[in-house]
Short mmCIF file of N, CA, C and O in Angstrom, two decimals:
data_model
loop_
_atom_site.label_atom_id
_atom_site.label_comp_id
_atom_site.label_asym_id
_atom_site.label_seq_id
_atom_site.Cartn_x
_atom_site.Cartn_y
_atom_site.Cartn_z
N UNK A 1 13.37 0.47 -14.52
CA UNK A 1 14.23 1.35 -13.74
C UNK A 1 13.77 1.51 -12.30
O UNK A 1 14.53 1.78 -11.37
N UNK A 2 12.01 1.24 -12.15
CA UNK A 2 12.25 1.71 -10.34
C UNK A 2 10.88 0.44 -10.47
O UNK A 2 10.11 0.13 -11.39
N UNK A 3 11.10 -0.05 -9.00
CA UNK A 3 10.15 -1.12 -8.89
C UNK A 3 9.69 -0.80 -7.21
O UNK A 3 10.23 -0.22 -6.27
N UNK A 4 8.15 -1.66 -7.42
CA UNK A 4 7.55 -1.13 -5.79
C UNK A 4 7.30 -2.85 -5.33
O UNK A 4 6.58 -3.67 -5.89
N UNK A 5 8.03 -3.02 -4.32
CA UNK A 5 7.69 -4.86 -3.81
C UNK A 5 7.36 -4.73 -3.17
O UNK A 5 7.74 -3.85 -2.40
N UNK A 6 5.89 -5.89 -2.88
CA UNK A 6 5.25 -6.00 -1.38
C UNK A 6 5.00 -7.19 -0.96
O UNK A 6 4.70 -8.14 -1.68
N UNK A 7 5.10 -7.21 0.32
CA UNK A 7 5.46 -8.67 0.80
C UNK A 7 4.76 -8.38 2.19
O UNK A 7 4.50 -7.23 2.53
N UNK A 8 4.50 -9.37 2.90
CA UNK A 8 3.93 -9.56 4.00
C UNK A 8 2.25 -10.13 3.73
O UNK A 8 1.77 -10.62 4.75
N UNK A 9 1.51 -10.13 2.75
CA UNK A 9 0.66 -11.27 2.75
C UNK A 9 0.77 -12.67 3.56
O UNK A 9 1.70 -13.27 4.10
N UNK A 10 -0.70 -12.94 3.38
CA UNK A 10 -0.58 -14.39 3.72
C UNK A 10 -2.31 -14.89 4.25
O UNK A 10 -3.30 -14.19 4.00
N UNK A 11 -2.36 -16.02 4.90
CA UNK A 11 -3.68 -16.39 5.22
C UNK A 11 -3.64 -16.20 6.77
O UNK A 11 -2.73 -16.79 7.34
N UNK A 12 -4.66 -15.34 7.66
CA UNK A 12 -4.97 -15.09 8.68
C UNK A 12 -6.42 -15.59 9.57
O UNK A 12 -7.37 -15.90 8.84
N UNK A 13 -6.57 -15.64 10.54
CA UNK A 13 -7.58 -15.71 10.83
C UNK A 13 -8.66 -14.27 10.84
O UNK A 13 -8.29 -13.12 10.57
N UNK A 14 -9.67 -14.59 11.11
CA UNK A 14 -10.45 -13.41 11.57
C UNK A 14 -9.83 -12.60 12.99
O UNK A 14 -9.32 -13.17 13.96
N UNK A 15 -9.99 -11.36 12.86
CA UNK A 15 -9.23 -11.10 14.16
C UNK A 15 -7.90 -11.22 14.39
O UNK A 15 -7.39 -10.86 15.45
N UNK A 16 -7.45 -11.56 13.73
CA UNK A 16 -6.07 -11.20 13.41
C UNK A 16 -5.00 -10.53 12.48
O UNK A 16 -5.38 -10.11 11.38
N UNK A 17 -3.60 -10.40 12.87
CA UNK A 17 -3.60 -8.80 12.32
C UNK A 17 -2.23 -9.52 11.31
O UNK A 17 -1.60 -10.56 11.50
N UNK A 18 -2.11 -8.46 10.17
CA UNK A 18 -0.87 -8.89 9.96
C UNK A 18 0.08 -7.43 9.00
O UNK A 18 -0.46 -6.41 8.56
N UNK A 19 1.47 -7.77 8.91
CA UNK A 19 1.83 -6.37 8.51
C UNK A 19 2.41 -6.24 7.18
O UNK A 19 3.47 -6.86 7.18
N UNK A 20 2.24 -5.86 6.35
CA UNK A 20 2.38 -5.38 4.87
C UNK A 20 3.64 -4.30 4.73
O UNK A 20 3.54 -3.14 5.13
N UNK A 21 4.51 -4.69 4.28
CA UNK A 21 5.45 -3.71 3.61
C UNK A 21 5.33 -3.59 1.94
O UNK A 21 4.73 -4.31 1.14
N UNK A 22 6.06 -2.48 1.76
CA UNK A 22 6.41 -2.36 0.35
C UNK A 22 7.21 -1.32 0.13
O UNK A 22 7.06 -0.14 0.44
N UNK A 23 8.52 -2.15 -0.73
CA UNK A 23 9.79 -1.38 -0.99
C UNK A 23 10.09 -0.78 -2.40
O UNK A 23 10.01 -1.44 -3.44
N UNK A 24 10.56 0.96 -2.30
CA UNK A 24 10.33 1.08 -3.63
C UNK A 24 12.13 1.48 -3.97
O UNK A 24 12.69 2.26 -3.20
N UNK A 25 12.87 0.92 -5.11
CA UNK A 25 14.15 0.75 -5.37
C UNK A 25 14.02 1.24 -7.01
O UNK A 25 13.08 1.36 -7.79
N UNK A 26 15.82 1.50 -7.12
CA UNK A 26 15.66 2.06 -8.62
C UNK A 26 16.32 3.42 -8.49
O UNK A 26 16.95 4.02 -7.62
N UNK A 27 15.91 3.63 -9.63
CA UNK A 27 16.74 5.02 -9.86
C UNK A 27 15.81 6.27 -9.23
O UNK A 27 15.42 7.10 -10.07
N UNK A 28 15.48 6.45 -8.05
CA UNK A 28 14.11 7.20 -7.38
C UNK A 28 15.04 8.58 -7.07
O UNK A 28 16.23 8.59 -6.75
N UNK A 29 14.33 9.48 -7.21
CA UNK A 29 14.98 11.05 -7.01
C UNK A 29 14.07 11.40 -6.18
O UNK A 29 14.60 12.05 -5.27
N UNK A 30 12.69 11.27 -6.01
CA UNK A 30 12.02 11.74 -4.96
C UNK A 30 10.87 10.78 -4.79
O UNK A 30 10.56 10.14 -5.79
N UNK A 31 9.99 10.50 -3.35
CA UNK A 31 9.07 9.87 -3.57
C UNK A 31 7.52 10.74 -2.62
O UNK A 31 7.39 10.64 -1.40
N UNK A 32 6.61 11.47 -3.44
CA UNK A 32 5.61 11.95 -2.70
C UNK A 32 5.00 10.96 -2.00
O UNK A 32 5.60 10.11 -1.34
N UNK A 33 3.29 11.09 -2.19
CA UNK A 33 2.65 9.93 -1.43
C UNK A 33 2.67 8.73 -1.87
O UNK A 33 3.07 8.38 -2.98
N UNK A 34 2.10 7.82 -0.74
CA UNK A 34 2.30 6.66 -1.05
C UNK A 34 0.87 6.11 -0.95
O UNK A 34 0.02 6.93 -0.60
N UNK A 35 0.39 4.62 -1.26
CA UNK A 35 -0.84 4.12 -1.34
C UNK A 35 -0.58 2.95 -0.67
O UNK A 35 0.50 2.45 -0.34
N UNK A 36 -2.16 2.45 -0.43
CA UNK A 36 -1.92 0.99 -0.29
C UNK A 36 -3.67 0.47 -0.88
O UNK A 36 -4.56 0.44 -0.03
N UNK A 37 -3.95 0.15 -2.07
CA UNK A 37 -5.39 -0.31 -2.58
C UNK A 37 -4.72 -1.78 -1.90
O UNK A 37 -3.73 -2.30 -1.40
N UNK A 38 -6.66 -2.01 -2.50
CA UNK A 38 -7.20 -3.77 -2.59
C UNK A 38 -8.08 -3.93 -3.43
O UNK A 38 -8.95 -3.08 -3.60
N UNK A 39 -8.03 -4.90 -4.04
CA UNK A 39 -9.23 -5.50 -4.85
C UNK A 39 -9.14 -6.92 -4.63
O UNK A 39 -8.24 -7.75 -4.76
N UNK A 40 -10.76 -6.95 -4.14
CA UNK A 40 -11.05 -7.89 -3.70
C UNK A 40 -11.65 -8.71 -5.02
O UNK A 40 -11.82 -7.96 -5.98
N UNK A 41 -12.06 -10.30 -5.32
CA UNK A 41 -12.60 -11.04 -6.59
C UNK A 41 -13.87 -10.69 -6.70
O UNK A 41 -14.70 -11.01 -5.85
N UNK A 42 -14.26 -9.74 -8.16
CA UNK A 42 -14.93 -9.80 -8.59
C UNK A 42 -15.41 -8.01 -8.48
O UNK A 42 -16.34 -7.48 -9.09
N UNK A 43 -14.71 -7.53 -7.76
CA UNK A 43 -15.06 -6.10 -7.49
C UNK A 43 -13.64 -5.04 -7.57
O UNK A 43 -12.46 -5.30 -7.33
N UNK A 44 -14.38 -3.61 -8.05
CA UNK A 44 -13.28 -2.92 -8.57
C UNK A 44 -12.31 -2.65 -7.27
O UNK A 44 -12.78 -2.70 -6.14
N UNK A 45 -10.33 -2.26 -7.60
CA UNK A 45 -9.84 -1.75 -6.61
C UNK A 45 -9.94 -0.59 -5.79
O UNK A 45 -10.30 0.45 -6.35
N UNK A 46 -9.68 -0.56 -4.52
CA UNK A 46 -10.39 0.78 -4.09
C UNK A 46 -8.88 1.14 -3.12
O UNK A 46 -7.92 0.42 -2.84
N UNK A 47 -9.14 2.33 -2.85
CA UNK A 47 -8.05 2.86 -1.81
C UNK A 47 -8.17 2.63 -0.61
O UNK A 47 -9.27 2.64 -0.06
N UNK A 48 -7.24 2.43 -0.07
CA UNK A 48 -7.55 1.77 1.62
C UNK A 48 -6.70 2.69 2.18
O UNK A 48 -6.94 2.80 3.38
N UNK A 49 -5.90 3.32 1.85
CA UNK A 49 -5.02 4.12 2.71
C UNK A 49 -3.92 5.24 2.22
O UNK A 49 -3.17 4.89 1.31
N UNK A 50 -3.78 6.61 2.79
CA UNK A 50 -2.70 7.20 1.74
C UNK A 50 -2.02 7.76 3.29
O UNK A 50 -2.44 7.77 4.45
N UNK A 51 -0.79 8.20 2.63
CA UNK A 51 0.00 8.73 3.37
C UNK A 51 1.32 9.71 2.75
O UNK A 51 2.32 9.40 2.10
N UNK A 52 0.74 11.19 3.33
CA UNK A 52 1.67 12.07 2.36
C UNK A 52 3.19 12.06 2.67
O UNK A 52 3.64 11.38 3.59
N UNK A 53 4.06 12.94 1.77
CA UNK A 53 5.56 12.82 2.76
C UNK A 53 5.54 13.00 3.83
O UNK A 53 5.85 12.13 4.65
N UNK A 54 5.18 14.17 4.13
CA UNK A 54 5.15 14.52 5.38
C UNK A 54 4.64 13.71 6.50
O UNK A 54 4.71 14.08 7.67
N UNK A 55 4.07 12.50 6.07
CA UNK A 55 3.52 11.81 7.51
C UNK A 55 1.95 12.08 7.28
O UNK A 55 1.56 10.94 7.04
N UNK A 56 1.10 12.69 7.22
CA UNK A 56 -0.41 12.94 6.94
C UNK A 56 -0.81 11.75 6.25
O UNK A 56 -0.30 11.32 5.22
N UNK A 57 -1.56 11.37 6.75
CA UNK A 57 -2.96 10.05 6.73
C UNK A 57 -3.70 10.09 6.30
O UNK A 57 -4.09 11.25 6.26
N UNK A 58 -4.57 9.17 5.63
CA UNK A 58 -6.58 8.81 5.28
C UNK A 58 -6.38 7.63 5.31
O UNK A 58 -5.30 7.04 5.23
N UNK A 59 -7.82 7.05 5.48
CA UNK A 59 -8.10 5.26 5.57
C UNK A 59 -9.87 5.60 5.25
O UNK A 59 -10.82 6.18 5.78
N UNK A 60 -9.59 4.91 4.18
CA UNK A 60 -11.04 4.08 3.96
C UNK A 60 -11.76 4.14 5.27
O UNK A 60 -11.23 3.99 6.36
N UNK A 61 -13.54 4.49 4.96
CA UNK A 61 -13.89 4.65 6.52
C UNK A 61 -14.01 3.00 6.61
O UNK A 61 -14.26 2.67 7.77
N UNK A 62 -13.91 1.90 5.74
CA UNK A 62 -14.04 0.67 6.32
C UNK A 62 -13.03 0.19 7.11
O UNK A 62 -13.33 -0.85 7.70
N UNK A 63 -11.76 0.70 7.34
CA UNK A 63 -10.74 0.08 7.88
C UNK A 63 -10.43 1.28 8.74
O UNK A 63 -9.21 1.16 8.85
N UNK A 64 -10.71 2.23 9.34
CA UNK A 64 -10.34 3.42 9.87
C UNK A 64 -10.41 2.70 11.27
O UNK A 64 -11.33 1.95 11.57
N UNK A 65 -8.95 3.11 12.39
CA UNK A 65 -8.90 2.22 13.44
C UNK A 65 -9.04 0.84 13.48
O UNK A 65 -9.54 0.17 14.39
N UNK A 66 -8.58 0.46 12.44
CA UNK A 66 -8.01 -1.19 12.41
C UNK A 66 -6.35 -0.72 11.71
O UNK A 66 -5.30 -0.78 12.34
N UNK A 67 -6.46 -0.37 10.61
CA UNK A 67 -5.21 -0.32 10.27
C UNK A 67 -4.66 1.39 9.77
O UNK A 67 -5.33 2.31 9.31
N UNK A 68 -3.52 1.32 10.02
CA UNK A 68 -2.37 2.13 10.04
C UNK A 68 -1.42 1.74 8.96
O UNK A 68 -0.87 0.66 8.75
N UNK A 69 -1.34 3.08 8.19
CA UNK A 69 0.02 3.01 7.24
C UNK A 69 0.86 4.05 7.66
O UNK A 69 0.61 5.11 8.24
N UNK A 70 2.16 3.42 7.18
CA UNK A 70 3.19 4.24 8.24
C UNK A 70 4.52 3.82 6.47
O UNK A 70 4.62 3.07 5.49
N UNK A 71 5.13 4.88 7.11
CA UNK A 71 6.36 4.91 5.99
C UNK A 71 7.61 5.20 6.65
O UNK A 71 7.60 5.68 7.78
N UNK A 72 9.01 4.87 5.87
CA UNK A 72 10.08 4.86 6.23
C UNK A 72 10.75 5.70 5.12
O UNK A 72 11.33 4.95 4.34
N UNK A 73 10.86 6.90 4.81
CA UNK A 73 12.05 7.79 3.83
C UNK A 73 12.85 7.34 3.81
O UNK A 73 12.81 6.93 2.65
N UNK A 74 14.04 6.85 4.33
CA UNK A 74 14.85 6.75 4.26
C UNK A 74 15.00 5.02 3.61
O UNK A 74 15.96 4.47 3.07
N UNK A 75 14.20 4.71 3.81
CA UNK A 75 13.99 2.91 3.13
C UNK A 75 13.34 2.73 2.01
O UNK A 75 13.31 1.72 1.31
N UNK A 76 12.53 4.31 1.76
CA UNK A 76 11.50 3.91 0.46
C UNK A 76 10.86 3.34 0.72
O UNK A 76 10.46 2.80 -0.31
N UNK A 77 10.10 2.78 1.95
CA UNK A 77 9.19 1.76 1.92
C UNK A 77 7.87 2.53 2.92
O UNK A 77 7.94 3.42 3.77
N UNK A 78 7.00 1.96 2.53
CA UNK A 78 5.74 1.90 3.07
C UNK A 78 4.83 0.69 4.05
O UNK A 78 4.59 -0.40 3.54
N UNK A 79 4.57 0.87 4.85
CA UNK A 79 3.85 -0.51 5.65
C UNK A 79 2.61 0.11 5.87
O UNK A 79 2.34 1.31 5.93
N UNK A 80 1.82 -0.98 6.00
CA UNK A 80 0.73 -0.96 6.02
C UNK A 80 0.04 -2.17 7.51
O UNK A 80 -0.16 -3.32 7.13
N UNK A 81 -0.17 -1.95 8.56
CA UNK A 81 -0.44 -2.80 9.85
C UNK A 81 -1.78 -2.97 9.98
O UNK A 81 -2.59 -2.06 10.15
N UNK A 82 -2.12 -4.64 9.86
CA UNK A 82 -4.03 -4.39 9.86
C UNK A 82 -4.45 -5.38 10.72
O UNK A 82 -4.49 -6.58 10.43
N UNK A 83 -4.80 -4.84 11.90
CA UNK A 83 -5.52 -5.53 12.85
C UNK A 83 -7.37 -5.53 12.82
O UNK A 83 -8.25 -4.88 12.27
N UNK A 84 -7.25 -6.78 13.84
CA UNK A 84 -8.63 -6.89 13.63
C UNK A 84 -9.12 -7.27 12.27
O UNK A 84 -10.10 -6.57 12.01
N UNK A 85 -8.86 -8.02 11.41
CA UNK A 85 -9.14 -8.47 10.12
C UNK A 85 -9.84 -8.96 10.06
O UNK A 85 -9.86 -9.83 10.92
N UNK A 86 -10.92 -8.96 9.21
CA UNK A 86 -12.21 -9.46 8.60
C UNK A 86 -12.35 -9.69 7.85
O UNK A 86 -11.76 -8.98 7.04
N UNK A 87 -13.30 -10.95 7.13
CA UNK A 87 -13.17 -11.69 5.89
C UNK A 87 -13.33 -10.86 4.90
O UNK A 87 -12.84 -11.26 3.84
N UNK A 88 -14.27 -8.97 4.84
CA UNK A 88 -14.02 -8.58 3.92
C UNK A 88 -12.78 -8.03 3.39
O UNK A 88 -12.51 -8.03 2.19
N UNK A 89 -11.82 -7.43 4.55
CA UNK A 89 -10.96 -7.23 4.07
C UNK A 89 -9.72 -8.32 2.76
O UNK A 89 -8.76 -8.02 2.04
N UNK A 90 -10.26 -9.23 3.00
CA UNK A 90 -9.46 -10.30 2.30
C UNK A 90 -9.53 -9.71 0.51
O UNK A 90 -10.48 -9.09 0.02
N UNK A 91 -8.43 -10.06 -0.10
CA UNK A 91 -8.00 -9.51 -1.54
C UNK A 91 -6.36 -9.53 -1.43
O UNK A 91 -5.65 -10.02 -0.56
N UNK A 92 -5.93 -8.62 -2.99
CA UNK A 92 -5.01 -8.55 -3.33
C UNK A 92 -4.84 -7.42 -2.67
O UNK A 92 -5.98 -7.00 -2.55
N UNK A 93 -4.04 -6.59 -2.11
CA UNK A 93 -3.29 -5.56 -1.47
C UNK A 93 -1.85 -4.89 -2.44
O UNK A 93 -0.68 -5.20 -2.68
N UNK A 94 -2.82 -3.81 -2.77
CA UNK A 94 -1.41 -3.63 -4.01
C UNK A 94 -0.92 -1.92 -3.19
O UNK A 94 -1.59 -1.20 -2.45
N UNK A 95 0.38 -1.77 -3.67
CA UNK A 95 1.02 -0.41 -3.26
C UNK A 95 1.15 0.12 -4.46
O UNK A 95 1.20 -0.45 -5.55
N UNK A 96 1.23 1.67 -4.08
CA UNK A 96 1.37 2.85 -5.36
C UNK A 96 2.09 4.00 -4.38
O UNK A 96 1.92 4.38 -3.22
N UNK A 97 3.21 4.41 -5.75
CA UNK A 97 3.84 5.41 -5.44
C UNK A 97 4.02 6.43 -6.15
O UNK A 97 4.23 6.26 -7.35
N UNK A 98 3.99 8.19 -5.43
CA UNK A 98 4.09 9.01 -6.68
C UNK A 98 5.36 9.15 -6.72
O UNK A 98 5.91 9.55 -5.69
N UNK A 99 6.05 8.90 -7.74
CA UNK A 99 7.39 9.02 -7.44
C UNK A 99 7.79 9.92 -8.89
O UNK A 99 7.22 9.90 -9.98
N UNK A 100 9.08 10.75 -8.41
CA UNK A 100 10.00 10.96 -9.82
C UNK A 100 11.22 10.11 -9.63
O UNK A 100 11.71 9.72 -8.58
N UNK A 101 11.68 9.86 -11.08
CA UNK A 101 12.53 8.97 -11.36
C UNK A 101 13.79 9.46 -12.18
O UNK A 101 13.56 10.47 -12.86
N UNK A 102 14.83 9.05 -12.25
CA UNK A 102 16.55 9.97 -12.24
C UNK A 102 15.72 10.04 -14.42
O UNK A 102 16.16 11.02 -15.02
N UNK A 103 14.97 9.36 -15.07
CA UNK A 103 15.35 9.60 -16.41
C UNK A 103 14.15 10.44 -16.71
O UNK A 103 14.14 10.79 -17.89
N UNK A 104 12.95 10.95 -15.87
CA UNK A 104 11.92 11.58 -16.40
C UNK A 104 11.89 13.12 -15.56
O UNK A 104 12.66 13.48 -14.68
N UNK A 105 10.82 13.84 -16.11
CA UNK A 105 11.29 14.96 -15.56
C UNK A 105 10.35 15.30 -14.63
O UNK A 105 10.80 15.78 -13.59
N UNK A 106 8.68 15.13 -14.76
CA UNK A 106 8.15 14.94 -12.97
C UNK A 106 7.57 13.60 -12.36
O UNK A 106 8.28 12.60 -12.49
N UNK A 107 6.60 13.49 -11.86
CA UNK A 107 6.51 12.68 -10.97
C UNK A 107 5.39 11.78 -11.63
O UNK A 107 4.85 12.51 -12.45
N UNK A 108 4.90 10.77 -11.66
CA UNK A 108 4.28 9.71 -11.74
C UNK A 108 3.95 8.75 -10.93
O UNK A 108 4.74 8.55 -10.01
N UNK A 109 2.90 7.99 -11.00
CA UNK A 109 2.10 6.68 -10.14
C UNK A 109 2.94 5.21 -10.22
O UNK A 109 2.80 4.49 -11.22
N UNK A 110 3.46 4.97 -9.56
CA UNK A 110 3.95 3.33 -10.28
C UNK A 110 2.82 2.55 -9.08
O UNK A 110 2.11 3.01 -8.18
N UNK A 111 3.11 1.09 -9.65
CA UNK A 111 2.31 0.17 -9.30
C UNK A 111 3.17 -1.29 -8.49
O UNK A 111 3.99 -1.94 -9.14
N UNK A 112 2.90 -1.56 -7.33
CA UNK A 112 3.47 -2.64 -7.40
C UNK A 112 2.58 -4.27 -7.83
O UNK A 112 1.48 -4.25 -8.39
N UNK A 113 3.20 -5.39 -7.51
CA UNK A 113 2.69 -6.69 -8.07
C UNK A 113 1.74 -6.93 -7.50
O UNK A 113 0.84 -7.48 -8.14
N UNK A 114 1.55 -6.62 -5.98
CA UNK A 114 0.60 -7.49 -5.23
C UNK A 114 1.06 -8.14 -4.58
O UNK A 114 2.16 -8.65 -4.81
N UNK A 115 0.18 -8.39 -3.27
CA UNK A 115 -0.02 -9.49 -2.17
C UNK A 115 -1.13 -9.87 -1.70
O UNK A 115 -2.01 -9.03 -1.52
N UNK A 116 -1.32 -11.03 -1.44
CA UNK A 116 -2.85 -11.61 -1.17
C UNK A 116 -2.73 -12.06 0.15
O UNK A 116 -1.95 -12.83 0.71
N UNK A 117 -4.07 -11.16 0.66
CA UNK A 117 -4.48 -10.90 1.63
C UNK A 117 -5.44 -12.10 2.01
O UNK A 117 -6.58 -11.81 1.63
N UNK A 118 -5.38 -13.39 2.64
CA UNK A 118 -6.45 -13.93 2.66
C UNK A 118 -7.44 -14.44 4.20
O UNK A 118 -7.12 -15.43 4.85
N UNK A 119 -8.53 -13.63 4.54
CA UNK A 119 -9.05 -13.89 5.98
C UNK A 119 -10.10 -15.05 6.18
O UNK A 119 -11.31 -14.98 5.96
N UNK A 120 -9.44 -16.04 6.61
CA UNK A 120 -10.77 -17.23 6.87
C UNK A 120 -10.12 -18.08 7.82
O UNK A 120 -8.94 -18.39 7.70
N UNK A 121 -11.06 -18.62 9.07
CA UNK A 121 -10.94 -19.30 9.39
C UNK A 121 -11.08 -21.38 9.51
O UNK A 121 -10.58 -21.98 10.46
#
């Protein structure tokens, strides 16, 4: 019934930036905060970024002033902009949303598929 897609992966250089969306569709009645983890191979996922409805922020202090997550209400979607990229940042880049949904009665975490993040020159 409600799905979270993210797209904008890909292979970058070091030092370079690239921008991450993720769209959440479905039967959505409301959507609180939003996420954006990574897990990188071989190590657990961690949070890289939240952003409440209202617009209010956190970032991982590893990425703090490189990247920015920013959201669109009215699109359901979430982006995520990461400059200055570094080989650690490289991984899967997954989105999470708290959302309620038209058949349940409060709010819950969904998950999206993933995008791979990959930094090497």
């Amino acid at each position: 019934q409600v799905q979270l897609v993210e797209s904008g992966g890909g292979l970058v250089q070091p030092g370079g930036s690239l921008r991450l969306s993720c769209a959440a569709s479905g039967s959505i009645v409301s959507i609180r905060s939003m996420y954006w983890y990574r897990q990188a191979p071989g190590k657990q996922r961690e949070l890289v970024a939240h952003i409440t409805l209202g617009g209010s922020t956190n970032y991982a202090d590893s990425v703090k002033g490189r990247f920015t997550i920013s959201r669109d209400n009215a699109k359901n979607t979430v982006y995520l902009q990461m400059s200055n990229l570094k080989p650690e940042d490289e991984g899967v880049y997954y989105c999470n949303a708290e959302m309620k949904i038209k058949i349940e009665l409060g709010f819950r975490n969904y998950w999206g598929q993933g995008t791979q993040v990959t930094v090497s020159s």
